[in-house]
Coordinates of C-alpha atoms in Angstrom, one line a residue:
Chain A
X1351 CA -14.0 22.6 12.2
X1352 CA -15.3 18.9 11.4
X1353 CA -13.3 17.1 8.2
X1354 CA -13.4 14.0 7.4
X1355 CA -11.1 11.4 5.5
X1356 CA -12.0 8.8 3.0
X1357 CA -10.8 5.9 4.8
X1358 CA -11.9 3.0 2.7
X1359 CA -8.2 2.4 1.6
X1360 CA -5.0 4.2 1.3
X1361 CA -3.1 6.8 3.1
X1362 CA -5.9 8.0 5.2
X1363 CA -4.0 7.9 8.6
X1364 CA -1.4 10.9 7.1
X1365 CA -4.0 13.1 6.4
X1366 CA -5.7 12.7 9.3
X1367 CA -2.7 13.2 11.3
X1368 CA -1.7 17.0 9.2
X1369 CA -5.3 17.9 9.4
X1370 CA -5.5 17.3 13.4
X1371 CA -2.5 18.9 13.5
X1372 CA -4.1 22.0 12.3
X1373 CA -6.6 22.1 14.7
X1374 CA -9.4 20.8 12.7
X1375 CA -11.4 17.3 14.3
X1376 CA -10.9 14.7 11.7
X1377 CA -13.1 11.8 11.3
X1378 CA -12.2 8.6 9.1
X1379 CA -15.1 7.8 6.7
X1380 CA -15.9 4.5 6.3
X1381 CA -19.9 4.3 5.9
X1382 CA -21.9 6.9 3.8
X1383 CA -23.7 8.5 7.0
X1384 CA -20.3 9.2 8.4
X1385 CA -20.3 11.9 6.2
X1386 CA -22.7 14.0 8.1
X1387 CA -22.0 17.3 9.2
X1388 CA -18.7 17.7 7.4
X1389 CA -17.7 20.6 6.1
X1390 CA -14.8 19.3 3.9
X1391 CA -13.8 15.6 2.7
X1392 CA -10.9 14.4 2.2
X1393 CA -10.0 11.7 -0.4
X1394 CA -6.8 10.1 -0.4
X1395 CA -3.7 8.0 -2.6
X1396 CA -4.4 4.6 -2.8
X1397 CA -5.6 2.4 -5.6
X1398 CA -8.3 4.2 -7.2
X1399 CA -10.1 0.8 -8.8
X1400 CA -9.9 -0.6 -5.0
X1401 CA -11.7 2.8 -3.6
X1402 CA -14.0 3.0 -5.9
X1403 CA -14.9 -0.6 -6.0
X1404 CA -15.7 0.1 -2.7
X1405 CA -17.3 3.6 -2.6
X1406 CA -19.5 1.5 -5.0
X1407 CA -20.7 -2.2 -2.7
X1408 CA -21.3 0.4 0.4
X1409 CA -23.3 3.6 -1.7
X1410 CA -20.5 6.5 -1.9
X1411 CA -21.2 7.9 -4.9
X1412 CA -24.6 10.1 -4.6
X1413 CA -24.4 10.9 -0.7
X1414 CA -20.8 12.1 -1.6
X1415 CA -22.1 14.4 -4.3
X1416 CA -25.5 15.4 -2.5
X1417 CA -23.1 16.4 0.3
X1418 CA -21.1 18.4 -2.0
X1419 CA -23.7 20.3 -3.9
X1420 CA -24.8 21.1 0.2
X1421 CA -21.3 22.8 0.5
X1422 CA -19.2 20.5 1.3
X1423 CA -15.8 21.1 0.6
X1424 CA -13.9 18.0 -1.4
X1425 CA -10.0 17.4 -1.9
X1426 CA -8.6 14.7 -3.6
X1427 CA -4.7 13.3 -4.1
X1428 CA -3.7 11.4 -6.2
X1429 CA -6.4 8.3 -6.4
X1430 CA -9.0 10.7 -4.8
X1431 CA -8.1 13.0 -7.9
X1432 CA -8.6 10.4 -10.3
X1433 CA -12.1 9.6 -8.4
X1434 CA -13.4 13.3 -8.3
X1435 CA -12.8 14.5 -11.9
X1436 CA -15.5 14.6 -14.5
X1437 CA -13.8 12.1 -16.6
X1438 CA -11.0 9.2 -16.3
X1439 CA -9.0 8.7 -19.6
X1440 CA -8.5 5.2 -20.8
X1441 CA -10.9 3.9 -17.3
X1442 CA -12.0 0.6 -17.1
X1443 CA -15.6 0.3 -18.1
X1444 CA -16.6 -0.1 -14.2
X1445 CA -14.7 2.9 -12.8
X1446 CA -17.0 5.3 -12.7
X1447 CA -15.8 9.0 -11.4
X1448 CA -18.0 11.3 -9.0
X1449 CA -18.0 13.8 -11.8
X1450 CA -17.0 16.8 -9.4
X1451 CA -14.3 18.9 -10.9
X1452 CA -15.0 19.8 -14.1
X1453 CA -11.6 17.8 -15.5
X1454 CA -10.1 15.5 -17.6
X1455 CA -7.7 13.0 -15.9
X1456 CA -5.7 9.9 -17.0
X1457 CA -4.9 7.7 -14.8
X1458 CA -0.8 6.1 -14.0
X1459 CA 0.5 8.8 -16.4
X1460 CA 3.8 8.3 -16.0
X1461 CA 4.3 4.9 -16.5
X1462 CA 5.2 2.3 -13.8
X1463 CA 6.7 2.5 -9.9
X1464 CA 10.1 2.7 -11.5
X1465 CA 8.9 5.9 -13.2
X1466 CA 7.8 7.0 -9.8
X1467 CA 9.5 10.3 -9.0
X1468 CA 10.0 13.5 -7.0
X1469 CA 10.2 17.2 -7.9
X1470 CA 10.0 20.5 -6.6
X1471 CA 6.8 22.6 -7.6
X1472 CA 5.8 26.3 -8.0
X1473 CA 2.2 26.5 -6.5
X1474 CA 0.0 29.6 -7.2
X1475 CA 0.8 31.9 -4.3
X1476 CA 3.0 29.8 -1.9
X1477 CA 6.5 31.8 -1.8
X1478 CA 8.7 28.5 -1.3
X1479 CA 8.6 25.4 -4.1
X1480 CA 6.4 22.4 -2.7
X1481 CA 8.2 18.8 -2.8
X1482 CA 5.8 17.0 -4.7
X1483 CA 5.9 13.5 -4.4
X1484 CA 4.3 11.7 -7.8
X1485 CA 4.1 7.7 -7.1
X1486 CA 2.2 6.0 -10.0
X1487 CA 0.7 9.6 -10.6
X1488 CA -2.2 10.4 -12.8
X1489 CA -2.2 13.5 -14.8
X1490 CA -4.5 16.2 -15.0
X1491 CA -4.8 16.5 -19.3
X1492 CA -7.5 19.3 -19.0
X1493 CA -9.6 21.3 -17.3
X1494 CA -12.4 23.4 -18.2
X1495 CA -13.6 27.1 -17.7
X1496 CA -13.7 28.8 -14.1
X1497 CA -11.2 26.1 -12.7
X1498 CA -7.9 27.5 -12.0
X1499 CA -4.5 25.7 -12.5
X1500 CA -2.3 25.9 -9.1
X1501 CA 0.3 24.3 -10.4
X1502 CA 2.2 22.4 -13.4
X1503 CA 5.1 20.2 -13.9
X1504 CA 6.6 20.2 -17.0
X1505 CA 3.7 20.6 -19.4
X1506 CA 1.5 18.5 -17.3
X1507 CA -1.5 20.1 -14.9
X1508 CA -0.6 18.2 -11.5
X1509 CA -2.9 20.8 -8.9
X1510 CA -6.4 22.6 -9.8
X1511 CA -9.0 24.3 -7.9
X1512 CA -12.3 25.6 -8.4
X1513 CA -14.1 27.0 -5.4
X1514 CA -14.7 24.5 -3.0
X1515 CA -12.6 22.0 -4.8
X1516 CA -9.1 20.9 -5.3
X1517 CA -7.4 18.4 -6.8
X1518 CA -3.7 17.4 -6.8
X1519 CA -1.6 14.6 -8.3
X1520 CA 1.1 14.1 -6.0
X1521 CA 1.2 13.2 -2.2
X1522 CA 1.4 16.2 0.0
X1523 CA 0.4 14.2 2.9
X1524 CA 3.8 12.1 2.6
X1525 CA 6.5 15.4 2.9
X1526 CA 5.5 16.8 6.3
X1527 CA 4.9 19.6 4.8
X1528 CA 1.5 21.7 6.1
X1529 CA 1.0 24.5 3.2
X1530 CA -1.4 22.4 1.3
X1531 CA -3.8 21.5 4.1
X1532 CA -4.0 25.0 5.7
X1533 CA -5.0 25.7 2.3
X1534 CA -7.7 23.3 1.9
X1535 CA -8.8 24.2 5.8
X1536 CA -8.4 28.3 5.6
X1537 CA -9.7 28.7 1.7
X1538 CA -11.3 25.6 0.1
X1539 CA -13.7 24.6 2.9
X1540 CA -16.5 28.0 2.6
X1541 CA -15.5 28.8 -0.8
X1542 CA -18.1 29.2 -3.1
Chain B
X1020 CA 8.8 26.4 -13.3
X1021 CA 10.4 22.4 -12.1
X1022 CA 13.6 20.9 -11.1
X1023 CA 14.6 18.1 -13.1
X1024 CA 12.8 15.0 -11.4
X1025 CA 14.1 12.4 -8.9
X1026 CA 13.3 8.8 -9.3
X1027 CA 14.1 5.7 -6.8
X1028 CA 14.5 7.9 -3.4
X1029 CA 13.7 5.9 -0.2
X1030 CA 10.4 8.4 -0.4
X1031 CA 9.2 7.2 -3.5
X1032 CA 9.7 3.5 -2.4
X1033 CA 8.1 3.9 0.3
X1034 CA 5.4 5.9 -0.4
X1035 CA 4.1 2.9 -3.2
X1036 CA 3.8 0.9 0.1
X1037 CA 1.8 3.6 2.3
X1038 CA -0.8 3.9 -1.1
X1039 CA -1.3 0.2 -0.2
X1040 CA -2.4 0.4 3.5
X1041 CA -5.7 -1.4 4.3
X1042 CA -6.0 -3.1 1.0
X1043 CA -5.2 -7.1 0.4
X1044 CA -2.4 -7.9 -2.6
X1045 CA -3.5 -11.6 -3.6
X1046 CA -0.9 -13.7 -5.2
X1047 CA -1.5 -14.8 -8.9
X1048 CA -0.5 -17.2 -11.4
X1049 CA -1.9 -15.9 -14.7
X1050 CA -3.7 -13.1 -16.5
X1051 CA -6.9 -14.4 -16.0
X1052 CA -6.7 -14.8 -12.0
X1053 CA -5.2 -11.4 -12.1
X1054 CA -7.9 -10.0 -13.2
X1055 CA -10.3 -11.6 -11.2
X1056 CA -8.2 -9.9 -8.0
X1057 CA -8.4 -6.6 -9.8
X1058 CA -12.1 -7.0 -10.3
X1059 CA -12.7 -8.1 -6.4
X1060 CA -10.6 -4.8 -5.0
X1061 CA -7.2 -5.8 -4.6
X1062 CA -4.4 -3.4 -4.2
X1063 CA -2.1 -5.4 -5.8
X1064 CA -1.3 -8.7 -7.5
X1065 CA 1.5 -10.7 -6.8
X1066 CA 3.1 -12.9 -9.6
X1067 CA 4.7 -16.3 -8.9
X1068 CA 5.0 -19.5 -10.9
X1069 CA 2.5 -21.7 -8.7
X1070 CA 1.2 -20.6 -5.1
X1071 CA 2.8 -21.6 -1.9
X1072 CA 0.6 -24.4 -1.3
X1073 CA 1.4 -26.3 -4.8
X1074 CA 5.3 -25.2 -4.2
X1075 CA 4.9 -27.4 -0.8
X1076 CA 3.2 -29.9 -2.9
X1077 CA 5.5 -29.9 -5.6
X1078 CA 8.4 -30.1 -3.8
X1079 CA 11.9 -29.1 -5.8
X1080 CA 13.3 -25.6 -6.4
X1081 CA 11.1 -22.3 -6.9
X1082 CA 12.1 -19.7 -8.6
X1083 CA 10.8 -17.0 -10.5
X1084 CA 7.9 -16.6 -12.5
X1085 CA 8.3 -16.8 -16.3
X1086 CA 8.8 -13.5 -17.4
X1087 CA 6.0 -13.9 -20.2
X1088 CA 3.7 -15.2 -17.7
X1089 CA 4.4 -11.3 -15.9
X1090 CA 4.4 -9.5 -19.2
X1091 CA 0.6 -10.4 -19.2
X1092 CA 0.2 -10.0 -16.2
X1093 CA 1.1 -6.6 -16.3
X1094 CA -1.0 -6.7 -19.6
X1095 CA -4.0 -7.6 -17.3
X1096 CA -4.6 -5.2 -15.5
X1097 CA -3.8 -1.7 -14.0
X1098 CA -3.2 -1.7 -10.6
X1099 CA 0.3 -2.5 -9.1
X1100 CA 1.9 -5.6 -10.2
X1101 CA 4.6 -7.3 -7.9
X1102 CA 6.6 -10.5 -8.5
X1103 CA 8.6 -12.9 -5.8
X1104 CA 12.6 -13.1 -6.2
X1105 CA 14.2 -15.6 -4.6
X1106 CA 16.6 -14.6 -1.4
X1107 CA 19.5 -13.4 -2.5
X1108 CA 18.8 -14.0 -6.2
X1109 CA 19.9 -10.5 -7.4
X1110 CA 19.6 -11.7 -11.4
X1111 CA 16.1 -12.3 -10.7
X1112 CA 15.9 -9.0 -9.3
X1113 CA 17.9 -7.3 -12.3
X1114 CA 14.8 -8.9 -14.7
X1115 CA 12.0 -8.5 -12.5
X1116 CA 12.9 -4.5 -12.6
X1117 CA 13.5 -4.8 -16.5
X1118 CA 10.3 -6.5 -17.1
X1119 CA 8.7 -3.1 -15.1
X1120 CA 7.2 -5.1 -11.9
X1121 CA 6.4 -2.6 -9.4
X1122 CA 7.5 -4.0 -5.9
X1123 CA 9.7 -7.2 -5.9
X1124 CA 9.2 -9.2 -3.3
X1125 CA 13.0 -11.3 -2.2
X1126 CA 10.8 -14.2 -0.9
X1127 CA 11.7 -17.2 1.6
X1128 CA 8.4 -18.7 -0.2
X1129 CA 10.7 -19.5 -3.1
X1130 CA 13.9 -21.6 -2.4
X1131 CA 16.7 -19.3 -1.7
X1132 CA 19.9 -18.8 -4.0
X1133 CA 22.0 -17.4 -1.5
X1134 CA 22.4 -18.9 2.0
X1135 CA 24.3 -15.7 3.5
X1136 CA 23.6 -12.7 1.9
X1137 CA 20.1 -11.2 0.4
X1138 CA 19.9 -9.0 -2.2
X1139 CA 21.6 -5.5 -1.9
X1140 CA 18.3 -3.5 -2.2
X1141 CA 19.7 0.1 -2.7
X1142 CA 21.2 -0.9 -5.8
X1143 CA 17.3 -0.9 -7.6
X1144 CA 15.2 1.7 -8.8
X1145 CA 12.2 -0.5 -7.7
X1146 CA 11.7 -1.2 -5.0
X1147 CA 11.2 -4.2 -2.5
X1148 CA 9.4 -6.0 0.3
X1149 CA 10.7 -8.5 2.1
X1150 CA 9.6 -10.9 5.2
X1151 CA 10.3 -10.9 8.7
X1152 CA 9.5 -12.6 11.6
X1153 CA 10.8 -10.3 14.4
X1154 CA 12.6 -6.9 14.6
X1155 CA 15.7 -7.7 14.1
X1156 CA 15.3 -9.5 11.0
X1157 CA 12.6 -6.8 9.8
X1158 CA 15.8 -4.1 10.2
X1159 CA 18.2 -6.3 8.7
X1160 CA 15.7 -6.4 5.7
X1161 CA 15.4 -2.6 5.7
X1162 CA 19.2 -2.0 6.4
X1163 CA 19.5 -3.9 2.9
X1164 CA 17.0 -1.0 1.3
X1165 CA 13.7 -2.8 1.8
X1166 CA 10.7 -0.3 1.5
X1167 CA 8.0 -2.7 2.8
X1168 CA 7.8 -5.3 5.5
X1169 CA 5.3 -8.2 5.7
X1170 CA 5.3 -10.5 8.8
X1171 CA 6.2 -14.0 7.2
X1172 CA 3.8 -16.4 8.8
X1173 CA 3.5 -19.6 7.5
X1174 CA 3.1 -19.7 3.3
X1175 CA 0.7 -22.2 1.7
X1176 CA -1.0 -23.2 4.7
X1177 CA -3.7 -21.8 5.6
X1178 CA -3.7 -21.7 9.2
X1179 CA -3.1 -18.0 10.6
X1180 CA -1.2 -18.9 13.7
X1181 CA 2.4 -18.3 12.5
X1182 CA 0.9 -15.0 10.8
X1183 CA -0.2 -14.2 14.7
X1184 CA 3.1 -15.1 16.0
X1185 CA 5.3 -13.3 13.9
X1186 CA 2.6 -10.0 14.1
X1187 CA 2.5 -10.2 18.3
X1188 CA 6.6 -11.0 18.3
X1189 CA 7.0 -7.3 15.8
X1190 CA 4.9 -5.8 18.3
X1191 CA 6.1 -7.3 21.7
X1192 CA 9.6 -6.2 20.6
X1193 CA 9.0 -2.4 19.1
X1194 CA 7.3 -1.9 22.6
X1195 CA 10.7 -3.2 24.0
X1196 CA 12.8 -1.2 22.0
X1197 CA 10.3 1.9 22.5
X1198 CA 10.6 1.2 26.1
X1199 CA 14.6 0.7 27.2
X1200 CA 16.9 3.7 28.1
X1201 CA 18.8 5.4 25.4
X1202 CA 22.5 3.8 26.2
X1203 CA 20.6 0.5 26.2
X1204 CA 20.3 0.6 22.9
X1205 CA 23.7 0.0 21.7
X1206 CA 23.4 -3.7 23.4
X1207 CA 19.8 -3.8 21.7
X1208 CA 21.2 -3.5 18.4
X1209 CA 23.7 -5.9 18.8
X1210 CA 21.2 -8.4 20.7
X1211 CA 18.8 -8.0 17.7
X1212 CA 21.9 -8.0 15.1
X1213 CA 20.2 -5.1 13.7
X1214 CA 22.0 -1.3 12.9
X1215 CA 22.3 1.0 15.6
X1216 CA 20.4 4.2 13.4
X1217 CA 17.3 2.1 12.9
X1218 CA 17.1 0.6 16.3
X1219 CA 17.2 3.8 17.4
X1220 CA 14.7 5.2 15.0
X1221 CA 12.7 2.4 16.1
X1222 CA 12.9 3.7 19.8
X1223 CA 12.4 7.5 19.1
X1224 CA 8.9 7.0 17.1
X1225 CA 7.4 3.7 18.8
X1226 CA 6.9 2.0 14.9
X1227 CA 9.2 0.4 12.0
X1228 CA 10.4 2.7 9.7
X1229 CA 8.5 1.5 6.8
X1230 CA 5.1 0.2 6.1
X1231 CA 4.5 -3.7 7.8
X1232 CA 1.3 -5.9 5.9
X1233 CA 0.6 -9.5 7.0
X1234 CA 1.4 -12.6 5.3
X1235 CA 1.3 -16.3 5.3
X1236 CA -1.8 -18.2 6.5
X1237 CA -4.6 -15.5 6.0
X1238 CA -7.6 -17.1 4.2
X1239 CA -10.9 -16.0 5.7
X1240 CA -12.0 -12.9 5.9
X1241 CA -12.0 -13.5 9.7
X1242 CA -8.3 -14.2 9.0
X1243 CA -7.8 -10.4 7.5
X1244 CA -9.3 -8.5 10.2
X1245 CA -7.8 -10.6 12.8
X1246 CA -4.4 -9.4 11.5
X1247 CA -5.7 -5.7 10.8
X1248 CA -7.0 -5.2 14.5
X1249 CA -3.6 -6.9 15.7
X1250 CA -1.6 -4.0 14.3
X1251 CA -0.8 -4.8 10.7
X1252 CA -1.3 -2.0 7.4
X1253 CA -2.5 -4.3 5.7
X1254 CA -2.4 -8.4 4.1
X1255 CA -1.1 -10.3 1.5
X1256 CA -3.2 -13.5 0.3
X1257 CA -1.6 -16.5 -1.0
X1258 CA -3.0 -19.4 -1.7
X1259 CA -6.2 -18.8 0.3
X1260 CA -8.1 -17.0 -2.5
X1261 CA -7.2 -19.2 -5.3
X1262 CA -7.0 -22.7 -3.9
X1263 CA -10.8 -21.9 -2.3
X1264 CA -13.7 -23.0 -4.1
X1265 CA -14.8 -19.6 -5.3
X1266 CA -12.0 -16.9 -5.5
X1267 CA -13.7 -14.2 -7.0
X1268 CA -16.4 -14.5 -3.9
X1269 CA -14.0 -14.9 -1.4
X1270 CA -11.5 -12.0 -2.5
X1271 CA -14.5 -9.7 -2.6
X1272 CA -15.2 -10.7 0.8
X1273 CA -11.5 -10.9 2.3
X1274 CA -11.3 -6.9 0.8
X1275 CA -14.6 -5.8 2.7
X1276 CA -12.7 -7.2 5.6
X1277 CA -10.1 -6.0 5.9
X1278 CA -11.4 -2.3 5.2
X1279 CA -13.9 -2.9 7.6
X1280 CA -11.8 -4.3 10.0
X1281 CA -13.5 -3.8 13.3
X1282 CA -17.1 -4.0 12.2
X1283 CA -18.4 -7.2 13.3
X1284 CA -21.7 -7.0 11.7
X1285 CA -19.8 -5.6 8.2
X1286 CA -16.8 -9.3 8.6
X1287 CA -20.0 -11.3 9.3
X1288 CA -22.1 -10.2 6.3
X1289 CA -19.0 -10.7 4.2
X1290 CA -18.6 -14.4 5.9
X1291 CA -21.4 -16.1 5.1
X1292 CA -21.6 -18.5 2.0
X1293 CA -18.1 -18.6 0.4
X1294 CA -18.1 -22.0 -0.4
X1295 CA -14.9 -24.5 0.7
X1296 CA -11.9 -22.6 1.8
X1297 CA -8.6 -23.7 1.6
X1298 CA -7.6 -27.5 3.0
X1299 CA -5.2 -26.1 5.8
X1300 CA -2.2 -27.8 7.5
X1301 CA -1.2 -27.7 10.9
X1302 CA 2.4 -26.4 11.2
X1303 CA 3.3 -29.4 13.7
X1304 CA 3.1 -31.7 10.6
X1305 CA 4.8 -29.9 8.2
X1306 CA 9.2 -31.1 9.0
X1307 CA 11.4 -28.3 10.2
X1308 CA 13.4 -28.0 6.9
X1309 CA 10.1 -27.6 4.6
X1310 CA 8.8 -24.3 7.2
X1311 CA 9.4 -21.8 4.6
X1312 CA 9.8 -19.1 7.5
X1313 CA 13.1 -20.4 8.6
X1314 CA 14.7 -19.4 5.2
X1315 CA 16.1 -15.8 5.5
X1316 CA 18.9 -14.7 7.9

């Protein structure tokens, strides 16, 4: 199966790495046409204002979203949360979101790096608590119908999913920890 | 269902650093030149009271910014904001993480406070980054609780040869290390005066420990992807952006750069029409004791 990674900026190279690891064939995005044939994308941490500055000088945003409404599959931590919601909180008036997940999300939530922080998490239908690692993390403050909530911490939404997306807050692709991206491969890429 | 939550692990340090990768952190003096980094895709901004290339010219001690001057800063904008320490200065330190920077950076571009020992690194929640210009000192760094390397090059000059030196010496030695039998390693640590666990960690997984950007020198765009194709996560600007004759342009450009790192066409595009860069200086005329990498042990 053909993935690829945003790999404008970020912590691309990790989820490249868990995703090959898998099996699937990983491609790092860098150009629009790259993202051809792929059945799910990838969009990772990083500074969202620097991605999306950049999805925006080298044409992102529509092929991203025509691809999507063709079936392709999207993920996005952290940053790549931020850029797939439907809204950003507080944004800056150039940081425009790719309006896929019908959600509400506010970015740096938490307050600063010192604030940064780590914390077990109950995710809907993994047996074992996920280590979630939250640096700088955004929140998800709502969500609307038909997308589910995979997991919360405290009162705060920090994973979602609705078919063929998903969106989580914290940094899977820093614990070593698989659960997440056989997830994305075996039931968010082919969802409906 | 949640544990209580764990701030300041070596995890969270680190993993500010690895959100940075292939993106440029420009130094900044104000508010205003902040923003215009934000605006042209940096990653970061670093604050410090003048740029390494008026420190040179200025002469006398550096130290830390003004703490108002990083309140707006911080005001400024939203994306990370990271402020220079000097070596060893661990008051500076104590403020910079009371004032809510984001990385410190224990610097050898300011004039150091302590001659023998650097700051004790674990003791913060923040975390920090700190120069090197070979393995040993990179692990010495790290050994102290550093969560982010840069290569020191050559501050305020504007000539990217010390930047390569310090980049292919990293390298050069890792392979080394990667390379020698296990019971070498014991006289490798001691030959590098660096601790045995990392040297080894070093040797088992062929990389440092922690995330490695470029520094000191880089001004063109060339410059950048130079450094990114040599091996580096990513670069720190100094004074290249804002002592050139149109920052905004030529941040913009240094960012398409260094994402685009091996596209020729992409670097060449980006080149073309940024005005004056930076007057640089050739590192044979600056006198031993004013070569800012020296400072650090």
């Amino acid at each position: 199966m053909r993935v690829g990674v945003l790999a404008l900026q970020g912590a691309f190279r990790e989820h490249i790495t868990d995703l090959e690891a898998l099996g699937a064939s990983v491609l790092p995005v860098r150009l629009p046409e790259q993202l051809d044939g792929l059945r799910g994308l990838v969009i990772p941490g990083g500074e969202s204002t620097a991605i999306a500055k950049l999805m925006r000088t080298y044409g992102f945003y529509e092929p991203i979203r025509a691809k999507h409404a063709g079936g392709m599959a999207v993920w996005g931590t952290c940053a790549g949360a931020i850029l797939m919601a439907a809204e950003i909180a507080d944004a800056r008036a150039d940081q425009e979101p790719l309006g896929l997940l019908d959600a509400v999300v506010r970015r740096n939530a938490y307050g600063r790096q010192k604030d940064s922080f780590e914390a077990d998490l109950q995710i809907a239908g993994f047996k074992e608590p996920f280590r979630g690692v939250f640096i700088r993390a955004p929140r998800i403050e709502s969500v609307g119908p038909g997308v589910e909530v995979l997991a919360t911490h405290g009162e705060r939404i920090v994973a979602a999913r609705d078919g063929n997306l998903m969106a989580t807050t914290f940094h899977p692709e820093l614990t070593g920890d698989p659960r997440l991206h056989r997830f994305f491969l075996d039931r968010v890429i082919g969802a409906k | 269902m949640s544990d209580n939550p764990t701030t300041g692990t070596l995890r969270v340090k680190t993993g500010l650093a690895e959100m940075l990768k292939g993106g440029v952190i420009m130094d900044v003096v104000n508010a205003e030149q902040a923003k215009i980094a934000e605006d042209a895709g940096a990653v970061a901004v670093m604050s410090l009271e003048r740029v390494p290339a008026d420190i040179r010219a200025a002469g006398g001690v550096a130290r830390m910014a003004d703490p108002t001057r990083v309140d707006e800063i911080i005001e400024a904008v939203s994306i990370p904001v990271m402020a220079k320490c000097r070596i060893g200065h661990f008051v500076e330190a104590q403020v910079l993480q009371s004032l809510g920077v984001d990385y410190i950076d224990e610097s050898e571009v300011l004039t150091p406070a302590d001659e023998e020992h650097h700051v004790n690194k674990w003791d913060f929640t923040v975390p920090f980054v700190c120069g090197a210009r070979n393995l040993g000192e990179a692990l010495r760094r790290i050994g102290e609780g550093a969560a982010m390397i840069r290569t020191k090059g050559e501050p305020g000059t504007g000539n990217v040869v010390e930047a390569v030196r310090h980049m292919r010496t990293m390298l050069e030695e890792i392979a080394w290390v990667a390379g020698v039998r296990e019971e070498q390693l014991f006289s490798v640590a001691k030959d590098l005066q660096a601790p045995y666990d990392l040297v080894k960690w070093v040797h088992e997984n062929k990389t440092l420990p922690v995330v490695n950007f470029s520094a000191g020198g880089i001004a063109t765009p060339c410059d950048a992807a130079l450094m990114m194709q040599l091996g580096c996560d990513g670069v720190f600007v100094g004074s290249g952006i804002f002592k050139s004759g149109d920052p905004a342009k030529r941040a913009k450009a240094i960012v398409e750069a260094t994402t685009h790192f091996t596209d020729a066409d992409i670097i060449a595009r980006v080149s073309r029409d940024l005005g004056e860069a930076m007057v640089g200086i050739n590192i044979s005329d600056i006198p031993d004791a004013e070569r800012m990498q020296e400072r650090g042990w």
